[in-house]
mmCIF file of N, CA and C in Angstrom:
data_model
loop_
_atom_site.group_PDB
_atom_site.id
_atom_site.type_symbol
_atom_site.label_atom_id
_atom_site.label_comp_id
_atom_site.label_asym_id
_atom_site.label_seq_id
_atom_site.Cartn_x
_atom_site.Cartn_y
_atom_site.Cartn_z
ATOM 1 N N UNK A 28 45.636 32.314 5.658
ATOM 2 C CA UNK A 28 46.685 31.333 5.419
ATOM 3 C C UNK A 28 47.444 31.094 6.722
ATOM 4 N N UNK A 29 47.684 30.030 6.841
ATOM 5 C CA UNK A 29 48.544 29.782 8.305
ATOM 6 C C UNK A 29 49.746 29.982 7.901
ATOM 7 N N UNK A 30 50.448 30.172 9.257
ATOM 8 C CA UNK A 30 51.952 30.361 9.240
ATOM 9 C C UNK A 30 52.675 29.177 9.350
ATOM 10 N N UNK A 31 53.724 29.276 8.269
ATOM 11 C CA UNK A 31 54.266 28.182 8.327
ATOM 12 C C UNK A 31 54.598 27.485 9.104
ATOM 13 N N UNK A 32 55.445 27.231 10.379
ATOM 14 C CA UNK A 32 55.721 26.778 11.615
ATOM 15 C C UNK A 32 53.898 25.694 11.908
ATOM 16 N N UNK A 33 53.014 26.113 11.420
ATOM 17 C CA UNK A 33 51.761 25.386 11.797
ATOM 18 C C UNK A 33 51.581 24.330 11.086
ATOM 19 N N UNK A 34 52.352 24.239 10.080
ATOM 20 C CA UNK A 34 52.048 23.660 8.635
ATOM 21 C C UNK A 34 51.751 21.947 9.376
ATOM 22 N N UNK A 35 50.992 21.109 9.129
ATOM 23 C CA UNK A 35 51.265 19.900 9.867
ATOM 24 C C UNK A 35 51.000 19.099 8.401
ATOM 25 N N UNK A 36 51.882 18.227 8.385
ATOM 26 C CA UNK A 36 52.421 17.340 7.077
ATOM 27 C C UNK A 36 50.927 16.361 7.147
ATOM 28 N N UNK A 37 50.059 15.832 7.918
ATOM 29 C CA UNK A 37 48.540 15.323 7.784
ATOM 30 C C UNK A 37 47.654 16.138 6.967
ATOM 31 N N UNK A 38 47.563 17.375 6.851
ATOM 32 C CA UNK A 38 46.516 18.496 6.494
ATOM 33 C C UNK A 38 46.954 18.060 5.127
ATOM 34 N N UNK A 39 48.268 17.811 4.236
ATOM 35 C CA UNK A 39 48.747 17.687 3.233
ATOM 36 C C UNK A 39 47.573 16.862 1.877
ATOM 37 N N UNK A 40 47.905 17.332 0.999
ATOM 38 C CA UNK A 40 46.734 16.816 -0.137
ATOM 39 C C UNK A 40 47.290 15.976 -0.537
ATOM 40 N N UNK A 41 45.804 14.615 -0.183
ATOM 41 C CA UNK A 41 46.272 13.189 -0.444
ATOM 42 C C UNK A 41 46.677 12.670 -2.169
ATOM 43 N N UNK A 42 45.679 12.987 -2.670
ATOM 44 C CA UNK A 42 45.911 13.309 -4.640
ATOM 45 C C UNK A 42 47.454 13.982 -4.479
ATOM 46 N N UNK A 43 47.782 14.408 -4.082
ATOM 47 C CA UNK A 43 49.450 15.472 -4.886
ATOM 48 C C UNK A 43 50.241 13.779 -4.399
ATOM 49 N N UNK A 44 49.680 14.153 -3.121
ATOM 50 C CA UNK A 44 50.896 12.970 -2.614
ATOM 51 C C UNK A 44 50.826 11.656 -3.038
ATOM 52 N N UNK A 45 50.122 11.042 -3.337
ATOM 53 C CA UNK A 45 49.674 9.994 -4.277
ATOM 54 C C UNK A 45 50.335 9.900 -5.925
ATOM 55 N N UNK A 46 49.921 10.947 -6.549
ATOM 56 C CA UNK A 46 50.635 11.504 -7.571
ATOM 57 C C UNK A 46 51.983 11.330 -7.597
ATOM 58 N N UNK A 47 52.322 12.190 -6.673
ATOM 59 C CA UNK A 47 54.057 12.247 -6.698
ATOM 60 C C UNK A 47 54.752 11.281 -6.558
ATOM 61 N N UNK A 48 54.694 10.431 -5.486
ATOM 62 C CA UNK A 48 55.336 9.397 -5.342
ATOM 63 C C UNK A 48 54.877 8.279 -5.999
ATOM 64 N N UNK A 49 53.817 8.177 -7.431
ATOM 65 C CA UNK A 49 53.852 7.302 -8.063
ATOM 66 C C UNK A 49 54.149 6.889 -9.680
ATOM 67 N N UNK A 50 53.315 6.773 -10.496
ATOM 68 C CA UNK A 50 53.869 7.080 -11.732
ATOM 69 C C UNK A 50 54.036 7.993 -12.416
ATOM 70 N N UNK A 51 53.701 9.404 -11.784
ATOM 71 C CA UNK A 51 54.425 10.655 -12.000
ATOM 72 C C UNK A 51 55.561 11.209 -12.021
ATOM 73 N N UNK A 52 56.298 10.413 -11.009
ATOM 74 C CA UNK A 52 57.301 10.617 -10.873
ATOM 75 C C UNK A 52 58.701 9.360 -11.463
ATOM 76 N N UNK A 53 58.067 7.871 -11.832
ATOM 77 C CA UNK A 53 58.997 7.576 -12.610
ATOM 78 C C UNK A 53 58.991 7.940 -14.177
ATOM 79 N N UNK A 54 57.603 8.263 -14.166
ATOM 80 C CA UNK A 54 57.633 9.526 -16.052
ATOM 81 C C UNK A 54 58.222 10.082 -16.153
ATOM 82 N N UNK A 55 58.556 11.334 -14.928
ATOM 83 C CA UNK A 55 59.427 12.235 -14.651
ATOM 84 C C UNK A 55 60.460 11.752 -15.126
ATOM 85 N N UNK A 56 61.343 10.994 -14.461
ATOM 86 C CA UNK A 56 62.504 10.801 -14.452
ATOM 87 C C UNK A 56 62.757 9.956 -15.591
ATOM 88 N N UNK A 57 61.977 8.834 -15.882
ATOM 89 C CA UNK A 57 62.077 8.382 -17.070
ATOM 90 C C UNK A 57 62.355 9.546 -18.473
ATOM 91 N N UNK A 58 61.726 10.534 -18.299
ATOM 92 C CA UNK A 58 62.037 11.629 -19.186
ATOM 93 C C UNK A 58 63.176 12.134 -19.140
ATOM 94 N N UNK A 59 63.443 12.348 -18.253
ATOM 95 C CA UNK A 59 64.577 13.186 -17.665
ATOM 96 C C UNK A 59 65.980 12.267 -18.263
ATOM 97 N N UNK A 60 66.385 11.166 -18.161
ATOM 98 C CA UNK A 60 67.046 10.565 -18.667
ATOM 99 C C UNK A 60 67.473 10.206 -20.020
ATOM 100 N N UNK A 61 65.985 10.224 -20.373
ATOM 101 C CA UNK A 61 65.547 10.648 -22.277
ATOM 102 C C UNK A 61 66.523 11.490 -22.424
ATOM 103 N N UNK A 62 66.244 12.711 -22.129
ATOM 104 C CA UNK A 62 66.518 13.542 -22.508
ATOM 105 C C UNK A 62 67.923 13.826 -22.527
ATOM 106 N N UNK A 63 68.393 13.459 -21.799
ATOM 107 C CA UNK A 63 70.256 12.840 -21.511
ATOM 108 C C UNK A 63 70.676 12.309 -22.356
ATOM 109 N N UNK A 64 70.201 11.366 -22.589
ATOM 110 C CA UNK A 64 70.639 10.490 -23.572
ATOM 111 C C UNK A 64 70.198 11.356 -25.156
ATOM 112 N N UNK A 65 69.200 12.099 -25.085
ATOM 113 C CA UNK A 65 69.472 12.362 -26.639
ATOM 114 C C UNK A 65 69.834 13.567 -26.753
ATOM 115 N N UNK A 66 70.498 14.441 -25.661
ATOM 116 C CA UNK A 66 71.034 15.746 -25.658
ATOM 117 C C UNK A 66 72.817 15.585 -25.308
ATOM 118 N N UNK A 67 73.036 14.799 -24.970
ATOM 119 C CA UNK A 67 73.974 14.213 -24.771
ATOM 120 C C UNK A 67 74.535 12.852 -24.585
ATOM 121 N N UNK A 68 74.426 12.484 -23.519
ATOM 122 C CA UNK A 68 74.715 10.607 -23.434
ATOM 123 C C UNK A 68 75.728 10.598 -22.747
ATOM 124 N N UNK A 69 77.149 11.701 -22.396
ATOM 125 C CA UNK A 69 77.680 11.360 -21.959
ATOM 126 C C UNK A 69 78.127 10.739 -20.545
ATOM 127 N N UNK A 70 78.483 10.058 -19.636
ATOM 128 C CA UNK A 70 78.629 9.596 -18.399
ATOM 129 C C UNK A 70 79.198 10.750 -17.293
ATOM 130 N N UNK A 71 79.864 11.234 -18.320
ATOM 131 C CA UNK A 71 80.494 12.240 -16.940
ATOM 132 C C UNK A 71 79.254 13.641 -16.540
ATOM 133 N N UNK A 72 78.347 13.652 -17.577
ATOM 134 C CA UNK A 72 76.693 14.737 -17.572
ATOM 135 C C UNK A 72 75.856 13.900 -16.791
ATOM 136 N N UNK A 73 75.464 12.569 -17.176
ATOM 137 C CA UNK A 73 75.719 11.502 -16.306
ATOM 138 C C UNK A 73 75.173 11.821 -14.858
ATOM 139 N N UNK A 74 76.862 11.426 -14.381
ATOM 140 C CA UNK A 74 77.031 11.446 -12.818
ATOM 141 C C UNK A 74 76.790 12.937 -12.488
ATOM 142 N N UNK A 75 77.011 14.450 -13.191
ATOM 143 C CA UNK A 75 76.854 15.171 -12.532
ATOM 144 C C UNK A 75 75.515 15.506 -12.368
ATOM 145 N N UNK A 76 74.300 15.143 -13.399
ATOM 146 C CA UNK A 76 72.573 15.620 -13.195
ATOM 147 C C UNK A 76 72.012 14.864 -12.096
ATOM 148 N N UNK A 77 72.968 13.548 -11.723
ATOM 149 C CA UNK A 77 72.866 12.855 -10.950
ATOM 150 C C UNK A 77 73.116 13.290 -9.597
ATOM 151 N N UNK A 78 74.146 13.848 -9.342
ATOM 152 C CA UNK A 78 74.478 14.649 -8.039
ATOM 153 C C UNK A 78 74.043 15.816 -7.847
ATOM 154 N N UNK A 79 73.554 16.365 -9.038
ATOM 155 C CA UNK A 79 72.469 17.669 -9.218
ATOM 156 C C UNK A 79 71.102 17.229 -8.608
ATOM 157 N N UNK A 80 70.987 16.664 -8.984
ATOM 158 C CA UNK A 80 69.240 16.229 -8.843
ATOM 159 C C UNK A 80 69.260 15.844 -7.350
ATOM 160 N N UNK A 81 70.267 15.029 -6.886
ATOM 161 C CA UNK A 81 70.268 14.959 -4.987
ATOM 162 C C UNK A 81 70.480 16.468 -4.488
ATOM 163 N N UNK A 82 71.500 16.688 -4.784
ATOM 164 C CA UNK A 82 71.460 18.031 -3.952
ATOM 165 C C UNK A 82 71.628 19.277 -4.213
ATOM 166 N N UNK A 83 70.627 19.427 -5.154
ATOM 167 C CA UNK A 83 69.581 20.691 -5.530
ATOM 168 C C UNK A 83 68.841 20.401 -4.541
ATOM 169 N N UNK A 84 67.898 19.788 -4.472
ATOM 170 C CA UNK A 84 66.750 19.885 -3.141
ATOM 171 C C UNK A 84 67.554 19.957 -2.324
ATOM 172 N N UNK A 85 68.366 19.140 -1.780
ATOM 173 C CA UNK A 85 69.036 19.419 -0.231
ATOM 174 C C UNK A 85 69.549 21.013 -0.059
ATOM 175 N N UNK A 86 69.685 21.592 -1.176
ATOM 176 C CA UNK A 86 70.362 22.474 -1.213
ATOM 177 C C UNK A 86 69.695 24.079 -0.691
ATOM 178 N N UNK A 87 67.881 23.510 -1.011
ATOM 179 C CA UNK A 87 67.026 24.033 -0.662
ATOM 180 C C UNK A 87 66.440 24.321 0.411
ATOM 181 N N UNK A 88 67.285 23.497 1.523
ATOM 182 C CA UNK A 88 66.417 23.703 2.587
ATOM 183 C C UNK A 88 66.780 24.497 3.449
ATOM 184 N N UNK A 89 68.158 25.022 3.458
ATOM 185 C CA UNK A 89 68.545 26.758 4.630
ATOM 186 C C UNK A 89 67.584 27.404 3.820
ATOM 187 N N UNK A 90 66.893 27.515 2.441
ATOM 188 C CA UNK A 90 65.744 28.786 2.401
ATOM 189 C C UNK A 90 64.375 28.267 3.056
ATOM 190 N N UNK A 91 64.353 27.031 2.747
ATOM 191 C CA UNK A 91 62.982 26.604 3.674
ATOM 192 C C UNK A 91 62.904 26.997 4.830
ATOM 193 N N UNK A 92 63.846 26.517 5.743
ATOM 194 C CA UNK A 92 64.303 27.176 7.032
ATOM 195 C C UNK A 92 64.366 28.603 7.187
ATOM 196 N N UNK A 93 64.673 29.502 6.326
ATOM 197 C CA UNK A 93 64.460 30.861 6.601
ATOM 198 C C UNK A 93 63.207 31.329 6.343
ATOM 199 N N UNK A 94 62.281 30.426 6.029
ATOM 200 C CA UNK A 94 60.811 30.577 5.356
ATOM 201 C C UNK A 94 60.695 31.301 3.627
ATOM 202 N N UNK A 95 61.935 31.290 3.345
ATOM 203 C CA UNK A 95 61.704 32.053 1.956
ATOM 204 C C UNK A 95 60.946 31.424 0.660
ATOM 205 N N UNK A 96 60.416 30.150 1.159
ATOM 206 C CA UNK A 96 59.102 29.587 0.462
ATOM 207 C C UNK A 96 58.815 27.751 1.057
ATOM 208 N N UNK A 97 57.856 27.350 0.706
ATOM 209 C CA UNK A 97 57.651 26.458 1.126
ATOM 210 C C UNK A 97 56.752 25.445 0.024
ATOM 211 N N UNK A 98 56.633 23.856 -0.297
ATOM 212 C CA UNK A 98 55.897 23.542 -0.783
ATOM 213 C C UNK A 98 54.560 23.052 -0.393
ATOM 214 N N UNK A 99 53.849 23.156 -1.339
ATOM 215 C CA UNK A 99 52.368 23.184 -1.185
ATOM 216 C C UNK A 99 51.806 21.690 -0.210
ATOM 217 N N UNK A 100 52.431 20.766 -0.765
ATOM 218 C CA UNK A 100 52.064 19.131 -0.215
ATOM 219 C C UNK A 100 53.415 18.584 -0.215
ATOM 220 N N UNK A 101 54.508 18.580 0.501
ATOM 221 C CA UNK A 101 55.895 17.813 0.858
ATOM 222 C C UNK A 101 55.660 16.414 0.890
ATOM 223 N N UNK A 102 56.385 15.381 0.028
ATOM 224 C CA UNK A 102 56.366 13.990 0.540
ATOM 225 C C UNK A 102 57.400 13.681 0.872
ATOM 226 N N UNK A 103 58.583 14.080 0.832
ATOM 227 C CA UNK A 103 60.037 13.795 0.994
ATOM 228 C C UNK A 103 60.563 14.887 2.587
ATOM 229 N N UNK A 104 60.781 14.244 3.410
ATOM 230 C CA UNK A 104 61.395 14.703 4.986
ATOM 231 C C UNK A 104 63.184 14.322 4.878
ATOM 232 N N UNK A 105 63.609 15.081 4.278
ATOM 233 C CA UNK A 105 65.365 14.020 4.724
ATOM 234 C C UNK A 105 65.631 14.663 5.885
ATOM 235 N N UNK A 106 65.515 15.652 6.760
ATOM 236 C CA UNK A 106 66.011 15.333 8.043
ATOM 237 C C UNK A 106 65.722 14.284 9.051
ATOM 238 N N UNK A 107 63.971 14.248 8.405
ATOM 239 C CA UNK A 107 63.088 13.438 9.422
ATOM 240 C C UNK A 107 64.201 11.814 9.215
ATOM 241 N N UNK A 108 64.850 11.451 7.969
ATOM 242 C CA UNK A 108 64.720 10.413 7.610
ATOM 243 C C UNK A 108 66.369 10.158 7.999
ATOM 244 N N UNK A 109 67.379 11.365 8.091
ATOM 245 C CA UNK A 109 67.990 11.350 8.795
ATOM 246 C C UNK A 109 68.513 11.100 10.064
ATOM 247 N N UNK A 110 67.325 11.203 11.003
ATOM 248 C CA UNK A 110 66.995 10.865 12.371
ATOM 249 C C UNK A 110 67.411 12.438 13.030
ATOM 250 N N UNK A 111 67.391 13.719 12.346
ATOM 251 C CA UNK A 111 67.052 14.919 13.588
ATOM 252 C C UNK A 111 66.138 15.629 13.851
ATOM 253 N N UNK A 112 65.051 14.870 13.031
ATOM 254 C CA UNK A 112 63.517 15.108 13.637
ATOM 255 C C UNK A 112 62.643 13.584 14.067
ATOM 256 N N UNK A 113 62.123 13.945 15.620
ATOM 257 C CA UNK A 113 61.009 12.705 15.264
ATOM 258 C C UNK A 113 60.050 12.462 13.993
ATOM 259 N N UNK A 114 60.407 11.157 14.367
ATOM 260 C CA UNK A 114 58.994 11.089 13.287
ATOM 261 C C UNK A 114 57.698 11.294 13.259
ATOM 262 N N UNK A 115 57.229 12.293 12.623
ATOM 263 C CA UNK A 115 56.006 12.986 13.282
ATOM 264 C C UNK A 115 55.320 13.599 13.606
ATOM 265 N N UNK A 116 56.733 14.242 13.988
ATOM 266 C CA UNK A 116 56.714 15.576 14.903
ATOM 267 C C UNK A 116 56.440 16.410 13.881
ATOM 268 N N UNK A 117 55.801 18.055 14.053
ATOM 269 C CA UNK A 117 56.200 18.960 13.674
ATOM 270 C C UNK A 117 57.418 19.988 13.632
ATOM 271 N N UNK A 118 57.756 19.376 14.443
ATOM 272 C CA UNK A 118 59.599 19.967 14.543
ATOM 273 C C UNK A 118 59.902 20.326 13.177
ATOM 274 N N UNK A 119 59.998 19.402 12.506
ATOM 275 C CA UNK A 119 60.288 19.148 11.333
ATOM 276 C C UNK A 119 59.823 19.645 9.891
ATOM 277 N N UNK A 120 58.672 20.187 10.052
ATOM 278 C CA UNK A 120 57.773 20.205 8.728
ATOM 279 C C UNK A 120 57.847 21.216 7.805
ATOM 280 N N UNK A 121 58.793 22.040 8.086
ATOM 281 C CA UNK A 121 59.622 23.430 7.703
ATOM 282 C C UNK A 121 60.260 22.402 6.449
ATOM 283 N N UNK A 122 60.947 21.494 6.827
ATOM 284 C CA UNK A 122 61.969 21.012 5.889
ATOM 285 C C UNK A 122 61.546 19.777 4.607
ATOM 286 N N UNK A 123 59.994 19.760 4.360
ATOM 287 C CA UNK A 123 59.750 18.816 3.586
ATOM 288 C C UNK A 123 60.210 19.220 2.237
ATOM 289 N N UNK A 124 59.690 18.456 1.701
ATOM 290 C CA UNK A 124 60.674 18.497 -0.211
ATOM 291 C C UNK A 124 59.346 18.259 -1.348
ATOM 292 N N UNK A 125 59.207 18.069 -2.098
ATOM 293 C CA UNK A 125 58.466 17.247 -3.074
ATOM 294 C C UNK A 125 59.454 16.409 -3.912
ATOM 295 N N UNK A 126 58.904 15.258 -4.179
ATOM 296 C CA UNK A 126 59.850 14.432 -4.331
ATOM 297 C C UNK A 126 60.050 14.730 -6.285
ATOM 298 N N UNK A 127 58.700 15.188 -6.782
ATOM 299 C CA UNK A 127 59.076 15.554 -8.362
ATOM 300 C C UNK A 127 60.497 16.664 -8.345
ATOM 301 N N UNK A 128 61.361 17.588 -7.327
ATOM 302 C CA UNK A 128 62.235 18.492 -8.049
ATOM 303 C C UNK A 128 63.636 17.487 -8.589
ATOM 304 N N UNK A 129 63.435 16.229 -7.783
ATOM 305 C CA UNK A 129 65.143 15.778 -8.333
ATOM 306 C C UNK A 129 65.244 15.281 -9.693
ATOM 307 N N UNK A 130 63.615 15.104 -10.389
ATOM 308 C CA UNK A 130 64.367 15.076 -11.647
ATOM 309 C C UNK A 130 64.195 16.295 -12.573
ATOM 310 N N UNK A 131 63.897 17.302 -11.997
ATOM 311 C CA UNK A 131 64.090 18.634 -12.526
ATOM 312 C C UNK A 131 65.657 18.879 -12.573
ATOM 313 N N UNK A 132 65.803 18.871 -11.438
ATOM 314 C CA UNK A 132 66.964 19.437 -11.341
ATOM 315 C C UNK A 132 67.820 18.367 -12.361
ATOM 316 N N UNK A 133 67.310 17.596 -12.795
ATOM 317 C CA UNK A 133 68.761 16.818 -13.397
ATOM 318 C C UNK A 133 68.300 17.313 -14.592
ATOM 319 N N UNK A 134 67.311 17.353 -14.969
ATOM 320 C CA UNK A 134 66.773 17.833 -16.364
ATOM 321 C C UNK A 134 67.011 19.223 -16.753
ATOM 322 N N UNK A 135 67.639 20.011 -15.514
ATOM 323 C CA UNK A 135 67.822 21.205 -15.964
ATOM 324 C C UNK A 135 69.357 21.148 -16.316
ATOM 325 N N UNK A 136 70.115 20.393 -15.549
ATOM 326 C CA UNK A 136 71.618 20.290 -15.492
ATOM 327 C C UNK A 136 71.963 20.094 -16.910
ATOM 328 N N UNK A 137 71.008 18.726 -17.183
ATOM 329 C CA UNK A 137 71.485 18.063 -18.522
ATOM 330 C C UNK A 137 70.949 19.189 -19.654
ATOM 331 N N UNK A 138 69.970 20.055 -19.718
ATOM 332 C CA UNK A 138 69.856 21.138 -20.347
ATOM 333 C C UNK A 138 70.933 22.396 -20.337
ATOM 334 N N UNK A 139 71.431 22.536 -19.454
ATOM 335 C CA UNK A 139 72.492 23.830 -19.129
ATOM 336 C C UNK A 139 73.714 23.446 -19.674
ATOM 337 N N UNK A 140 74.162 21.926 -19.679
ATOM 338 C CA UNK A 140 75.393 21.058 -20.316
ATOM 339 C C UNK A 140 75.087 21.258 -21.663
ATOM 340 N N UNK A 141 74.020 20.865 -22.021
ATOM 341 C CA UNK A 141 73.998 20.855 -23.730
ATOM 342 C C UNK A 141 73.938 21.989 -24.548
ATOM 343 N N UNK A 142 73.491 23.110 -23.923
ATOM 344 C CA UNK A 142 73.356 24.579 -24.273
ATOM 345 C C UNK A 142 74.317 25.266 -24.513
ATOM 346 N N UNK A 143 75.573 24.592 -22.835
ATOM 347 C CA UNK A 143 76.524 25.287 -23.014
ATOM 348 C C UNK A 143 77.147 24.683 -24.469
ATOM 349 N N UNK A 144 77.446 23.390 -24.332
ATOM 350 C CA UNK A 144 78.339 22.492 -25.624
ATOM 351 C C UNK A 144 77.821 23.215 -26.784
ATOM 352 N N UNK A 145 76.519 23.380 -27.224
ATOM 353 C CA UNK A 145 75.812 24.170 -28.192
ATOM 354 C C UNK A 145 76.367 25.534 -28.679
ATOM 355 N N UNK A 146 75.959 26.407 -27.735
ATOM 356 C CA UNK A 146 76.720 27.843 -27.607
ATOM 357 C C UNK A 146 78.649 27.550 -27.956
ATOM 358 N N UNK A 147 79.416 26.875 -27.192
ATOM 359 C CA UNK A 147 80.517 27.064 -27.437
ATOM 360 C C UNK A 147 80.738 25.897 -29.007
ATOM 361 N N UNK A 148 79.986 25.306 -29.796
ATOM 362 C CA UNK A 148 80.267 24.825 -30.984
ATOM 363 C C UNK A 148 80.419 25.933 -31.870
ATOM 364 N N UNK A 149 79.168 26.575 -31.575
ATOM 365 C CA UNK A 149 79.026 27.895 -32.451
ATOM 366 C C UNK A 149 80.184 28.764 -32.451
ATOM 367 N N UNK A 150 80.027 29.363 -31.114
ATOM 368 C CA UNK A 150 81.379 30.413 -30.951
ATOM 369 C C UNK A 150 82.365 29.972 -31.535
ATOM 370 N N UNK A 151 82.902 28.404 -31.175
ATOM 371 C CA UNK A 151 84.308 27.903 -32.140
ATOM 372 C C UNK A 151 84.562 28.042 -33.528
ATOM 373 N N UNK A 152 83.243 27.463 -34.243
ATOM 374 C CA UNK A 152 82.512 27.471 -35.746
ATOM 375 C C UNK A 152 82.972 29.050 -36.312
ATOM 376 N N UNK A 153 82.387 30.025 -35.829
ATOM 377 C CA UNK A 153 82.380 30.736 -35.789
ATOM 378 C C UNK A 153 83.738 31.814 -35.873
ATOM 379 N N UNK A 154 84.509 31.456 -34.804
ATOM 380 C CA UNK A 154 85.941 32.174 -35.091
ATOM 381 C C UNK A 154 86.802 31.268 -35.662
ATOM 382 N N UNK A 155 86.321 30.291 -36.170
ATOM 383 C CA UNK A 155 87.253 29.341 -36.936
ATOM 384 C C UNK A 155 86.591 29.692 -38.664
ATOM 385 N N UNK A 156 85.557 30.000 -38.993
ATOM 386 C CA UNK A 156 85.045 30.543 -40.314
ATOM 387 C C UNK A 156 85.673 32.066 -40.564
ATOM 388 N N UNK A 157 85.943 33.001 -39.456
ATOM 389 C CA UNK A 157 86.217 34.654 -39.401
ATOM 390 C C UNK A 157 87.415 34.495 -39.918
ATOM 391 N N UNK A 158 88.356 33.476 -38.844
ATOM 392 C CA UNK A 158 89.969 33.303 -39.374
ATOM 393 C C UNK A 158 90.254 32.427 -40.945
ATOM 394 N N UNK A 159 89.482 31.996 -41.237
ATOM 395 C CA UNK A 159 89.729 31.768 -42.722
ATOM 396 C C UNK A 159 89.478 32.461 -43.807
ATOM 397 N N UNK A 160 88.125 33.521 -43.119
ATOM 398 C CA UNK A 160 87.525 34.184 -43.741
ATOM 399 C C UNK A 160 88.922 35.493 -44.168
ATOM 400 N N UNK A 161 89.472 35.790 -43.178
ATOM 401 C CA UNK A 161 90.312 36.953 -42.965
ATOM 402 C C UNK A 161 91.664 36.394 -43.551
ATOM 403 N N UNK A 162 91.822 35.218 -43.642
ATOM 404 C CA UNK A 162 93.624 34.797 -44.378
ATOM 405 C C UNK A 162 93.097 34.478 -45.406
ATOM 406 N N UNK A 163 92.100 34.365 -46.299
ATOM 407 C CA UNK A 163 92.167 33.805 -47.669
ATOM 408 C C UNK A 163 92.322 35.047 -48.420
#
């Protein structure tokens, strides 16, 4: 296996990358929104799976940079696209992304929101049945 630092974004598998950046990925997200809407709907879960889903990946990349993992076929460069890598270059190739995690990450957000709302219905339900249970 080569070391990462060698990794050159050409060697990359044309099928993943093809895949990803096409109707795989508005399924993805098309789902992902589904699922918003019928786990919740609200706007303010909303804007935050929304700002989840950007920067979760961004959020990922001081471990890329420390090498603590890397993806298999990257199609997404935001430094490159940033302008502090050439374009091109291997400078850069430490920091690619796959472009399927941002609607994970929103799909997980909007899952962790509804779980919580879930869990704390119960708990409420719950010590609101004990306290009636206990004064009647």
């Amino acid at each position: 296996m080569k070391p990462l630092h060698a990794y050159r974004r050409t060697q990359r598998s044309q099928a993943s990358s093809c895949l990803a950046s096409g109707p795989a990925t508005a399924l993805l997200h098309g789902l992902a929104v589904g699922e918003w809407a019928l786990l919740d709907g609200s706007l303010a879960t909303l804007a935050l799976a929304s700002v989840v889903s950007v920067g979760g990946p961004l959020a990922e990349l001081p471990l890329l940079y420390l090498h603590c993992w890397h993806y298999l076929a990257p199609n997404v460069f935001p430094l490159e696209a940033a302008g502090l890598f050439e374009r091109g270059s291997t400078d850069g190739a430490w920091a690619g992304l796959d472009l399927l995690t941002g609607p994970c990450y929103f799909a997980v957000c909007t899952d962790s929101n509804a779980l919580y709302a879930w869990f704390r219905r119960g708990a409420d339900g719950d010590a609101e049945s004990e306290l009636l249970s206990t004064s009647l």
